[in-house]
Amino acid sequence: MVRGGAAYLFYGEEDFLKKEASEKIISSCLNSETRKLNYDVYSAKDNYADILTSLKSLPFLSDKRVILVRDVETFPEFRKKELLESLKKISNHLCIIFHTKKPVLSDG
C-alpha cells in the first residue's frame, strides 16, 4: 500500500503503459469496494475548481483517496504552478497521479 501523501507523474506517448502503472498504484490504495467512493478521474479540460475540491476532499470509508489527472500538459502555466504548490501540502490520505505526454511540472 502507498503510505503517506504521494504524487506520481507518468509521461510519454504510450497511454497503455501509463494506465498500467497507474492501475497498480490505485489497486494498492483502494479495494473494489472503496474505489467507487474514493477514486476520481479528471482531464485538464475539466473544471479546475472540481480538481481542487477533490484534492481537499477526505476519503470515505477508506484510508486513501486517489485522483488521476490526465492531459496535464494542456493546463495553462499558472494552473501548473498552482498544482505544484498544492502538492507541497498534500495530505497523508491522498494519492494523486498525473498523466502527460511530456514532463511539465517543476518548481524551477
Short mmCIF file of C-alpha atoms in Angstrom, two decimals:
data_model
loop_
_atom_site.label_atom_id
_atom_site.label_comp_id
_atom_site.label_asym_id
_atom_site.label_seq_id
_atom_site.Cartn_x
_atom_site.Cartn_y
_atom_site.Cartn_z
CA MET A 1 0.00 0.00 0.00
CA VAL A 2 1.16 3.53 -0.75
CA ARG A 3 1.82 5.29 2.56
CA GLY A 4 1.53 8.99 3.28
CA GLY A 5 0.69 11.58 0.66
CA ALA A 6 2.02 10.60 -2.73
CA ALA A 7 2.17 12.21 -6.16
CA TYR A 8 3.16 10.47 -9.38
CA LEU A 9 3.83 11.86 -12.84
CA PHE A 10 3.71 9.42 -15.74
CA TYR A 11 4.72 10.87 -19.06
CA GLY A 12 5.21 9.61 -22.57
CA GLU A 13 3.27 8.74 -25.68
CA GLU A 14 2.32 5.21 -24.59
CA ASP A 15 -1.07 5.52 -22.86
CA PHE A 16 -1.23 1.79 -22.16
CA LEU A 17 1.91 1.87 -20.01
CA LYS A 18 0.71 4.94 -18.10
CA LYS A 19 -2.62 3.26 -17.46
CA GLU A 20 -0.98 0.01 -16.35
CA ALA A 21 1.38 1.77 -13.91
CA SER A 22 -1.48 3.86 -12.53
CA GLU A 23 -3.67 0.81 -12.03
CA LYS A 24 -1.00 -0.80 -9.84
CA ILE A 25 -0.92 2.27 -7.61
CA ILE A 26 -4.71 2.58 -7.49
CA SER A 27 -5.09 -1.10 -6.59
CA SER A 28 -2.54 -0.75 -3.79
CA CYS A 29 -4.51 2.16 -2.30
CA LEU A 30 -8.12 1.12 -2.82
CA ASN A 31 -10.04 -2.13 -2.91
CA SER A 32 -13.01 -2.75 -5.20
CA GLU A 33 -15.47 -1.65 -2.51
CA THR A 34 -13.85 1.69 -1.70
CA ARG A 35 -12.76 2.51 -5.24
CA LYS A 36 -16.12 3.90 -6.35
CA LEU A 37 -16.19 6.35 -3.46
CA ASN A 38 -12.55 7.41 -3.38
CA TYR A 39 -11.28 7.46 -6.96
CA ASP A 40 -11.75 10.48 -9.22
CA VAL A 41 -10.55 10.90 -12.79
CA TYR A 42 -10.16 14.30 -14.40
CA SER A 43 -8.81 15.72 -17.60
CA ALA A 44 -7.14 19.09 -17.81
CA LYS A 45 -10.18 20.06 -19.87
CA ASP A 46 -12.44 19.58 -16.83
CA ASN A 47 -13.36 22.36 -14.44
CA TYR A 48 -10.21 23.19 -12.50
CA ALA A 49 -12.26 24.03 -9.38
CA ASP A 50 -13.55 20.43 -9.36
CA ILE A 51 -9.98 19.15 -9.30
CA LEU A 52 -9.07 21.44 -6.39
CA THR A 53 -12.19 20.39 -4.49
CA SER A 54 -11.27 16.75 -4.98
CA LEU A 55 -7.75 17.43 -3.68
CA LYS A 56 -9.25 18.77 -0.46
CA SER A 57 -11.85 16.01 -0.02
CA LEU A 58 -11.39 13.37 2.64
CA PRO A 59 -11.64 9.65 1.85
CA PHE A 60 -14.94 7.93 2.57
CA LEU A 61 -14.82 4.54 4.34
CA SER A 62 -11.15 4.23 3.38
CA ASP A 63 -7.73 5.39 4.49
CA LYS A 64 -6.88 6.65 1.00
CA ARG A 65 -8.27 8.77 -1.79
CA VAL A 66 -6.85 8.60 -5.34
CA ILE A 67 -7.10 11.28 -8.01
CA LEU A 68 -5.98 10.82 -11.61
CA VAL A 69 -5.49 13.92 -13.77
CA ARG A 70 -4.90 13.37 -17.49
CA ASP A 71 -3.54 15.76 -20.13
CA VAL A 72 -1.65 17.91 -17.63
CA GLU A 73 0.41 19.41 -20.45
CA THR A 74 -2.68 21.30 -21.64
CA PHE A 75 -3.06 23.26 -18.39
CA PRO A 76 -2.15 26.94 -18.64
CA GLU A 77 1.19 27.69 -16.99
CA PHE A 78 -0.39 29.41 -13.98
CA ARG A 79 -2.54 26.31 -13.31
CA LYS A 80 0.54 24.09 -13.39
CA LYS A 81 2.15 26.34 -10.78
CA GLU A 82 -0.99 26.19 -8.61
CA LEU A 83 -0.96 22.40 -8.82
CA LEU A 84 2.69 22.27 -7.87
CA GLU A 85 2.00 24.48 -4.84
CA SER A 86 -0.89 22.25 -3.78
CA LEU A 87 1.40 19.22 -3.95
CA LYS A 88 3.65 20.80 -1.33
CA LYS A 89 0.74 20.50 1.10
CA ILE A 90 -0.52 17.07 0.04
CA SER A 91 -2.48 15.25 2.74
CA ASN A 92 -1.38 11.85 4.02
CA HIS A 93 -4.60 10.29 2.77
CA LEU A 94 -4.17 11.48 -0.82
CA CYS A 95 -2.52 9.83 -3.79
CA ILE A 96 -2.55 11.90 -6.97
CA ILE A 97 -1.46 10.63 -10.37
CA PHE A 98 -0.74 12.87 -13.35
CA HIS A 99 -0.63 11.70 -16.96
CA THR A 100 1.05 13.80 -19.62
CA LYS A 101 2.74 13.39 -22.96
CA LYS A 102 5.79 15.26 -21.62
CA PRO A 103 7.15 16.26 -18.20
CA VAL A 104 5.54 19.57 -17.29
CA LEU A 105 5.65 20.06 -13.51
CA SER A 106 8.77 21.51 -11.95
CA ASP A 107 9.46 24.04 -9.28
CA GLY A 108 12.40 25.56 -11.11
#
